[in-house]
């Protein structure tokens, strides 16, 4: 029996989907990697006669289609959409689902860019928001109003690694007739699948673990609701912040190794957290894999492993935390996360400067690590030197 005669079996395991979903060999050449369709427009066979449904690459592009089908498969969704950045994906989602006068509940430790989008952009056209500890379903329920349309969740959160029980908040959302949105960037679909736990929409910055190599910026939305998927796709086209073909190709390339990378990220981060817990100059460690973490039991229930992000507070305050960032060598001082290389940053002055002075302000003595896939003993030695 030839390769193309083998029957297809479903469902496949995650690792198989990561490599094959949306990525059939090219029918013209047999290339096993989807081509980069670096094209803006397509020849039509008569007026309205589209080949494969393609007319203009803002509306659809074969390389982006491959990525979008892959994203949907990995999250167990029905529709995936790829964008130019994670915030572009968030913007399309908010403008699709909200109208002036609507209200959103956001996490008390939301990503600074998400907070800025709500506080400085969306609020200006009449959408209100309030903050709640999403780790506490009762607190979220108390924050709901008769105008609430969305509950927004990050789990694990950025940068304090808070854990939200997705299934519990899905119950809250259903009871109130609102939608639950989960930013799954820190976990990736390999470690956690929010749609299966009751979420309506999953958000990703594909720049991070999905791309995985710090060489591409992108975002994604995935839903299991066909009608909602069509609405989001309409606004994706109407607003135009789409992932380009080369960016889509790079993200697909990264996704192929997502599972093995996340295993290594998680294993390395666990070792790093153990070192930090025992270090005399560290006053607190935020990592859901630690038994003493407030969300450990929930994370163990809804995640395959605990991820590659670790945050910690340093004795001596803000300047001591900045000094640790400056002294690190193998941990590169830089924003972003999720790449194969390890990064270190000071959230208060870098990624979360936008929340300074707000209810979401992060501790000044906080350091955030994106633990890469280098030899873990080298990472431990570098951190030990940086901590002095």
Short mmCIF file of C-alpha atoms in Angstrom, two decimals:
data_model
loop_
_atom_site.label_atom_id
_atom_site.label_comp_id
_atom_site.label_asym_id
_atom_site.label_seq_id
_atom_site.Cartn_x
_atom_site.Cartn_y
_atom_site.Cartn_z
CA UNK A 1 0.00 0.00 0.00
CA UNK A 2 1.43 3.40 -0.95
CA UNK A 3 1.75 6.24 1.56
CA UNK A 4 -1.23 8.11 0.14
CA UNK A 5 -3.45 5.03 0.47
CA UNK A 6 -3.03 4.67 4.21
CA UNK A 7 -6.32 5.46 5.95
CA UNK A 8 -6.45 8.46 8.26
CA UNK A 9 -7.16 7.68 11.89
CA UNK A 10 -8.58 10.20 14.36
CA UNK A 11 -8.19 11.46 16.93
CA UNK A 12 -4.41 11.77 16.84
CA UNK A 13 -2.10 12.53 19.74
CA UNK A 14 -0.97 16.10 20.33
CA UNK A 15 2.52 15.58 18.97
CA UNK A 16 1.12 14.10 15.76
CA UNK A 17 -1.33 16.97 15.31
CA UNK A 18 1.42 19.52 15.88
CA UNK A 19 3.36 18.11 12.95
CA UNK A 20 0.55 17.15 10.57
CA UNK A 21 -2.69 19.09 11.21
CA UNK A 22 -3.30 21.54 8.37
CA UNK A 23 -0.04 20.48 6.73
CA UNK A 24 -0.77 17.92 4.04
CA UNK A 25 2.12 17.46 1.56
CA UNK A 26 1.97 19.96 -1.28
CA UNK A 27 -0.15 18.36 -4.05
CA UNK A 28 2.00 19.84 -6.82
CA UNK A 29 5.50 18.88 -5.63
CA UNK A 30 4.99 16.55 -2.66
CA UNK A 31 6.87 18.99 -0.38
CA UNK A 32 6.25 17.90 3.20
CA UNK A 33 6.41 21.49 4.52
CA UNK A 34 3.66 23.92 3.42
CA UNK A 35 5.06 26.47 0.95
CA UNK A 36 5.32 30.15 1.80
CA UNK A 37 2.67 31.66 -0.46
CA UNK A 38 4.23 35.12 -0.61
CA UNK A 39 1.45 36.54 -2.72
CA UNK A 40 -1.13 39.29 -2.41
CA UNK A 41 -3.70 38.28 -5.04
CA UNK A 42 -4.85 35.22 -7.01
CA UNK A 43 -5.98 34.56 -10.59
CA UNK A 44 -9.72 33.92 -10.80
CA UNK A 45 -11.23 31.52 -13.32
CA UNK A 46 -13.91 33.95 -14.41
CA UNK A 47 -15.62 36.55 -12.24
CA UNK A 48 -16.16 34.97 -8.84
CA UNK A 49 -14.43 31.76 -9.87
CA UNK A 50 -11.95 31.32 -7.03
CA UNK A 51 -9.35 28.56 -6.91
CA UNK A 52 -9.51 27.01 -3.47
CA UNK A 53 -11.41 30.00 -2.12
CA UNK A 54 -8.49 32.43 -2.41
CA UNK A 55 -8.88 35.92 -3.86
CA UNK A 56 -6.75 38.31 -1.76
CA UNK A 57 -4.30 37.49 1.01
CA UNK A 58 -5.84 39.74 3.65
CA UNK A 59 -8.95 37.56 3.40
CA UNK A 60 -7.09 34.24 3.19
CA UNK A 61 -3.68 32.87 2.30
CA UNK A 62 -2.79 29.16 2.00
CA UNK A 63 0.14 29.37 4.41
CA UNK A 64 -1.99 31.16 6.99
CA UNK A 65 -4.80 28.66 6.42
CA UNK A 66 -2.39 25.84 7.28
CA UNK A 67 -1.47 27.60 10.53
CA UNK A 68 -5.08 28.36 11.42
CA UNK A 69 -6.15 24.75 10.88
CA UNK A 70 -3.23 23.62 13.01
CA UNK A 71 -4.10 26.02 15.83
CA UNK A 72 -7.70 24.83 15.89
CA UNK A 73 -6.61 21.19 16.03
CA UNK A 74 -4.15 21.76 18.87
CA UNK A 75 -6.71 23.58 21.03
CA UNK A 76 -9.52 21.16 20.21
CA UNK A 77 -11.45 23.97 18.52
CA UNK A 78 -13.46 24.36 15.33
CA UNK A 79 -11.97 27.64 14.09
CA UNK A 80 -8.50 29.13 14.47
CA UNK A 81 -7.48 32.59 13.34
CA UNK A 82 -3.93 33.97 13.08
CA UNK A 83 -3.05 37.62 13.61
CA UNK A 84 -0.09 39.97 13.38
CA UNK A 85 0.36 39.96 17.18
CA UNK A 86 -1.31 38.78 20.35
CA UNK A 87 -2.70 42.27 21.00
CA UNK A 88 -4.07 42.42 17.44
CA UNK A 89 -5.94 39.20 18.21
CA UNK A 90 -7.26 40.67 21.46
CA UNK A 91 -8.36 43.86 19.71
CA UNK A 92 -10.36 41.94 17.10
CA UNK A 93 -11.95 39.81 19.80
CA UNK A 94 -13.02 42.81 21.88
CA UNK A 95 -14.37 44.75 18.93
CA UNK A 96 -16.29 41.69 17.76
CA UNK A 97 -17.92 40.90 21.09
CA UNK A 98 -18.32 44.28 22.78
CA UNK A 99 -20.25 47.49 22.21
CA UNK A 100 -20.32 50.84 24.02
CA UNK A 101 -21.82 50.36 27.47
CA UNK A 102 -20.63 46.78 27.89
CA UNK A 103 -18.52 45.65 30.85
CA UNK A 104 -15.62 43.18 31.20
CA UNK A 105 -14.06 41.55 34.26
CA UNK A 106 -10.26 41.33 33.97
CA UNK A 107 -7.70 39.64 36.24
CA UNK A 108 -6.08 41.49 39.10
CA UNK A 109 -2.67 40.54 37.69
CA UNK A 110 -3.33 40.85 33.95
CA UNK A 111 -0.54 41.28 31.41
CA UNK A 112 0.41 44.94 31.12
CA UNK A 113 -0.37 45.10 27.40
CA UNK A 114 -3.85 43.69 27.97
CA UNK A 115 -4.47 46.20 30.76
CA UNK A 116 -3.30 49.03 28.49
CA UNK A 117 -5.67 47.85 25.74
CA UNK A 118 -8.62 48.00 28.13
CA UNK A 119 -7.64 51.14 30.05
CA UNK A 120 -6.26 53.30 27.24
CA UNK A 121 -7.97 52.08 24.07
CA UNK A 122 -11.21 50.15 24.55
CA UNK A 123 -12.39 52.31 27.44
CA UNK A 124 -12.36 55.33 25.13
CA UNK A 125 -15.23 53.92 23.10
CA UNK A 126 -17.44 53.26 26.08
CA UNK A 127 -16.52 49.82 27.39
CA UNK A 128 -16.01 49.62 31.15
CA UNK A 129 -13.98 47.08 33.08
CA UNK A 130 -13.32 46.05 36.65
CA UNK A 131 -10.64 43.96 38.32
CA UNK A 132 -11.17 40.70 40.20
CA UNK A 133 -9.02 37.92 41.58
CA UNK A 134 -9.92 35.27 39.03
CA UNK A 135 -8.50 32.57 41.30
CA UNK A 136 -11.60 33.16 43.45
CA UNK A 137 -14.86 32.36 41.59
CA UNK A 138 -16.86 34.20 44.26
CA UNK A 139 -14.85 37.38 43.64
CA UNK A 140 -15.51 37.13 39.92
CA UNK A 141 -19.21 36.53 40.49
CA UNK A 142 -19.34 39.61 42.73
CA UNK A 143 -17.69 41.72 40.02
CA UNK A 144 -20.34 40.90 37.41
CA UNK A 145 -22.92 43.53 36.47
CA UNK A 146 -25.98 43.47 34.25
CA UNK A 147 -23.73 44.92 31.52
CA UNK A 148 -20.97 42.29 31.77
CA UNK A 149 -20.30 40.48 28.50
CA UNK A 150 -16.87 38.90 29.08
CA UNK A 151 -14.78 37.36 31.82
CA UNK A 152 -11.10 37.57 30.86
CA UNK A 153 -8.64 35.09 32.36
CA UNK A 154 -4.89 34.42 32.18
CA UNK A 155 -3.74 31.14 33.68
CA UNK A 156 -0.94 30.96 34.57
CA UNK A 157 -0.97 34.74 34.80
CA UNK A 158 1.72 37.23 33.84
CA UNK A 159 3.88 37.88 35.85
CA UNK A 160 2.65 36.47 39.18
CA UNK A 161 1.83 32.98 37.90
CA UNK A 162 -1.66 33.00 39.39
CA UNK A 163 -3.81 29.98 38.60
CA UNK A 164 -7.50 30.15 37.71
CA UNK A 165 -9.80 27.15 37.81
CA UNK A 166 -11.08 27.36 34.23
CA UNK A 167 -13.94 24.89 34.71
CA UNK A 168 -15.15 26.74 37.81
CA UNK A 169 -15.16 30.09 36.02
CA UNK A 170 -16.86 28.51 33.02
CA UNK A 171 -19.71 27.63 35.38
CA UNK A 172 -19.80 31.23 36.62
CA UNK A 173 -19.84 32.54 33.05
CA UNK A 174 -22.60 30.19 31.92
CA UNK A 175 -24.70 31.05 34.95
CA UNK A 176 -24.43 34.74 34.12
CA UNK A 177 -24.87 34.34 30.37
CA UNK A 178 -21.43 35.81 29.57
CA UNK A 179 -18.47 34.52 27.61
CA UNK A 180 -15.24 33.24 29.12
CA UNK A 181 -11.98 34.16 27.36
CA UNK A 182 -8.74 32.44 28.41
CA UNK A 183 -5.27 33.68 27.51
CA UNK A 184 -3.39 30.39 27.21
CA UNK A 185 -0.03 31.89 26.21
CA UNK A 186 1.94 30.83 29.31
CA UNK A 187 0.72 27.23 29.19
CA UNK A 188 0.42 26.59 25.44
CA UNK A 189 -2.12 24.05 24.18
CA UNK A 190 0.31 21.24 24.99
CA UNK A 191 0.01 21.88 28.73
CA UNK A 192 -3.59 23.11 28.92
CA UNK A 193 -6.71 23.16 26.75
CA UNK A 194 -9.24 25.74 27.97
CA UNK A 195 -11.97 24.95 25.43
CA UNK A 196 -12.29 21.45 26.85
CA UNK A 197 -12.73 23.02 30.29
CA UNK A 198 -15.58 25.28 29.17
CA UNK A 199 -13.93 28.43 27.78
CA UNK A 200 -15.54 30.14 24.79
CA UNK A 201 -12.41 31.61 23.23
CA UNK A 202 -8.69 30.94 23.65
CA UNK A 203 -6.16 33.74 23.05
CA UNK A 204 -2.47 33.27 22.29
CA UNK A 205 0.52 35.41 21.69
CA UNK A 206 2.05 32.93 19.25
CA UNK A 207 5.23 34.99 19.54
CA UNK A 208 5.92 33.05 22.72
CA UNK A 209 5.89 29.25 23.11
CA UNK A 210 4.09 28.48 19.86
CA UNK A 211 6.77 30.16 17.73
CA UNK A 212 9.34 29.28 20.34
CA UNK A 213 12.46 30.77 18.74
CA UNK A 214 12.17 34.54 19.35
CA UNK A 215 12.07 35.23 15.62
CA UNK A 216 8.41 35.93 14.85
CA UNK A 217 5.55 38.02 16.28
CA UNK A 218 1.99 36.74 16.06
CA UNK A 219 -1.30 36.08 17.80
CA UNK A 220 -4.23 33.70 17.61
CA UNK A 221 -7.87 33.19 18.54
CA UNK A 222 -9.46 29.74 18.71
CA UNK A 223 -13.08 28.84 19.38
CA UNK A 224 -15.26 25.74 19.28
CA UNK A 225 -18.33 27.81 18.32
CA UNK A 226 -18.84 27.85 14.54
CA UNK A 227 -21.00 30.98 14.56
CA UNK A 228 -18.55 32.88 16.76
CA UNK A 229 -15.72 31.67 14.55
CA UNK A 230 -17.45 33.20 11.52
CA UNK A 231 -17.93 36.51 13.35
CA UNK A 232 -14.28 36.62 14.35
CA UNK A 233 -13.16 35.73 10.82
CA UNK A 234 -15.31 38.55 9.41
CA UNK A 235 -13.68 41.08 11.73
CA UNK A 236 -10.21 39.63 11.09
CA UNK A 237 -10.71 40.43 7.40
CA UNK A 238 -12.46 43.75 8.01
CA UNK A 239 -9.79 45.02 10.42
CA UNK A 240 -6.86 43.50 8.57
CA UNK A 241 -4.28 42.71 11.27
CA UNK A 242 -3.52 39.29 9.80
CA UNK A 243 -0.43 37.10 10.11
CA UNK A 244 1.67 37.31 6.95
CA UNK A 245 2.69 34.17 5.07
CA UNK A 246 6.31 34.09 6.25
CA UNK A 247 5.28 34.72 9.87
CA UNK A 248 2.70 31.94 9.55
CA UNK A 249 5.35 29.59 8.15
CA UNK A 250 7.77 30.40 10.99
CA UNK A 251 5.07 29.79 13.58
CA UNK A 252 4.16 26.46 12.01
CA UNK A 253 7.82 25.48 12.08
CA UNK A 254 7.98 26.29 15.79
CA UNK A 255 4.81 24.39 16.61
CA UNK A 256 6.25 21.13 15.27
CA UNK A 257 8.57 20.93 18.30
CA UNK A 258 6.19 22.49 20.84
CA UNK A 259 5.62 19.31 22.83
CA UNK A 260 9.27 18.40 23.30
CA UNK A 261 10.20 22.00 24.05
CA UNK A 262 7.48 22.39 26.69
CA UNK A 263 8.62 19.20 28.40
CA UNK A 264 12.13 20.63 28.67
CA UNK A 265 10.97 24.13 29.64
CA UNK A 266 8.87 22.65 32.44
CA UNK A 267 11.62 20.35 33.71
CA UNK A 268 14.19 23.16 33.74
CA UNK A 269 11.81 25.61 35.41
CA UNK A 270 11.06 23.13 38.17
CA UNK A 271 14.78 22.88 38.97
CA UNK A 272 15.14 26.66 38.88
CA UNK A 273 12.20 27.08 41.27
CA UNK A 274 13.76 24.60 43.70
CA UNK A 275 17.02 26.59 43.70
CA UNK A 276 15.22 29.88 44.29
CA UNK A 277 13.11 28.52 47.15
CA UNK A 278 16.25 27.60 49.07
CA UNK A 279 18.21 30.78 48.32
CA UNK A 280 18.62 33.20 51.26
CA UNK A 281 18.28 36.30 49.04
CA UNK A 282 14.93 35.23 47.60
CA UNK A 283 11.87 36.12 49.68
CA UNK A 284 9.14 34.52 47.57
CA UNK A 285 8.90 32.25 44.53
CA UNK A 286 5.93 32.14 42.16
CA UNK A 287 5.75 28.81 40.36
CA UNK A 288 2.62 26.62 40.19
CA UNK A 289 4.70 23.45 40.37
CA UNK A 290 5.63 24.20 43.97
CA UNK A 291 3.35 22.42 46.47
CA UNK A 292 3.11 25.61 48.54
CA UNK A 293 1.79 27.62 45.55
CA UNK A 294 -1.82 28.63 46.23
CA UNK A 295 -2.94 27.31 42.85
CA UNK A 296 -0.87 24.13 42.82
CA UNK A 297 -3.77 21.68 43.13
CA UNK A 298 -5.81 23.40 40.41
CA UNK A 299 -2.80 23.59 38.12
CA UNK A 300 -2.07 19.89 38.67
CA UNK A 301 -5.68 19.14 37.72
CA UNK A 302 -5.91 21.20 34.53
CA UNK A 303 -2.30 21.26 33.26
CA UNK A 304 -0.06 18.50 31.92
CA UNK A 305 2.99 20.14 33.54
CA UNK A 306 3.69 23.51 35.14
CA UNK A 307 5.41 25.44 32.37
CA UNK A 308 8.61 27.38 31.92
CA UNK A 309 7.83 30.68 33.66
CA UNK A 310 9.12 31.48 37.16
CA UNK A 311 8.91 34.77 39.07
CA UNK A 312 10.54 35.64 42.38
CA UNK A 313 11.05 38.52 44.79
CA UNK A 314 14.46 39.61 45.96
CA UNK A 315 15.53 40.72 49.44
CA UNK A 316 16.69 44.32 49.29
CA UNK A 317 13.88 45.75 47.20
CA UNK A 318 13.74 47.18 43.71
CA UNK A 319 17.40 48.02 43.24
CA UNK A 320 18.46 44.56 44.37
CA UNK A 321 16.04 43.01 41.86
CA UNK A 322 17.38 45.21 39.06
CA UNK A 323 20.94 44.25 40.03
CA UNK A 324 20.09 40.55 39.70
CA UNK A 325 18.80 41.20 36.19
CA UNK A 326 21.93 43.13 35.30
CA UNK A 327 24.32 40.48 36.66
CA UNK A 328 22.77 37.53 34.85
CA UNK A 329 24.69 36.42 31.77
CA UNK A 330 23.20 33.20 30.38
CA UNK A 331 19.74 34.53 31.24
CA UNK A 332 19.52 37.31 28.65
CA UNK A 333 18.04 40.61 29.86
CA UNK A 334 15.08 41.11 27.56
CA UNK A 335 11.32 41.29 27.25
CA UNK A 336 9.11 38.55 25.80
CA UNK A 337 9.22 34.89 26.78
CA UNK A 338 8.77 31.35 25.52
CA UNK A 339 11.85 31.08 23.32
CA UNK A 340 14.45 28.35 23.49
CA UNK A 341 16.83 30.79 25.20
CA UNK A 342 16.39 31.86 28.82
CA UNK A 343 15.36 35.45 29.53
CA UNK A 344 15.30 37.59 32.67
CA UNK A 345 13.49 40.88 33.21
CA UNK A 346 12.24 43.36 35.79
CA UNK A 347 8.47 43.57 35.20
CA UNK A 348 7.98 46.83 37.11
CA UNK A 349 10.32 48.71 34.78
CA UNK A 350 9.87 46.63 31.63
CA UNK A 351 6.87 44.49 30.57
CA UNK A 352 4.47 45.81 33.21
CA UNK A 353 5.45 49.48 33.39
CA UNK A 354 1.99 50.30 31.96
CA UNK A 355 0.26 49.15 35.18
CA UNK A 356 2.33 51.36 37.50
CA UNK A 357 0.07 53.28 39.85
CA UNK A 358 -2.96 51.09 39.09
CA UNK A 359 -4.62 48.28 41.02
CA UNK A 360 -2.54 45.88 38.90
CA UNK A 361 0.86 47.32 39.86
CA UNK A 362 3.44 44.54 40.32
CA UNK A 363 5.90 44.36 43.24
CA UNK A 364 9.00 46.49 42.70
CA UNK A 365 11.27 43.68 43.91
CA UNK A 366 9.91 41.17 41.38
CA UNK A 367 12.04 39.38 38.77
CA UNK A 368 10.49 37.28 35.98
CA UNK A 369 12.27 34.40 34.28
CA UNK A 370 11.47 32.65 31.03
CA UNK A 371 13.40 29.43 31.57
CA UNK A 372 14.77 28.10 28.30
CA UNK A 373 15.93 24.68 27.21
CA UNK A 374 19.66 25.06 27.86
CA UNK A 375 21.54 22.66 30.13
CA UNK A 376 19.86 23.20 33.46
CA UNK A 377 23.09 23.10 35.49
CA UNK A 378 24.34 26.08 33.47
CA UNK A 379 21.14 27.99 34.22
CA UNK A 380 21.37 27.23 37.93
CA UNK A 381 24.98 28.38 38.05
CA UNK A 382 24.13 31.63 36.27
CA UNK A 383 21.27 32.41 38.64
CA UNK A 384 23.41 31.63 41.66
CA UNK A 385 26.04 34.11 40.42
CA UNK A 386 23.41 36.75 39.66
CA UNK A 387 21.93 36.44 43.14
CA UNK A 388 25.40 36.81 44.64
#
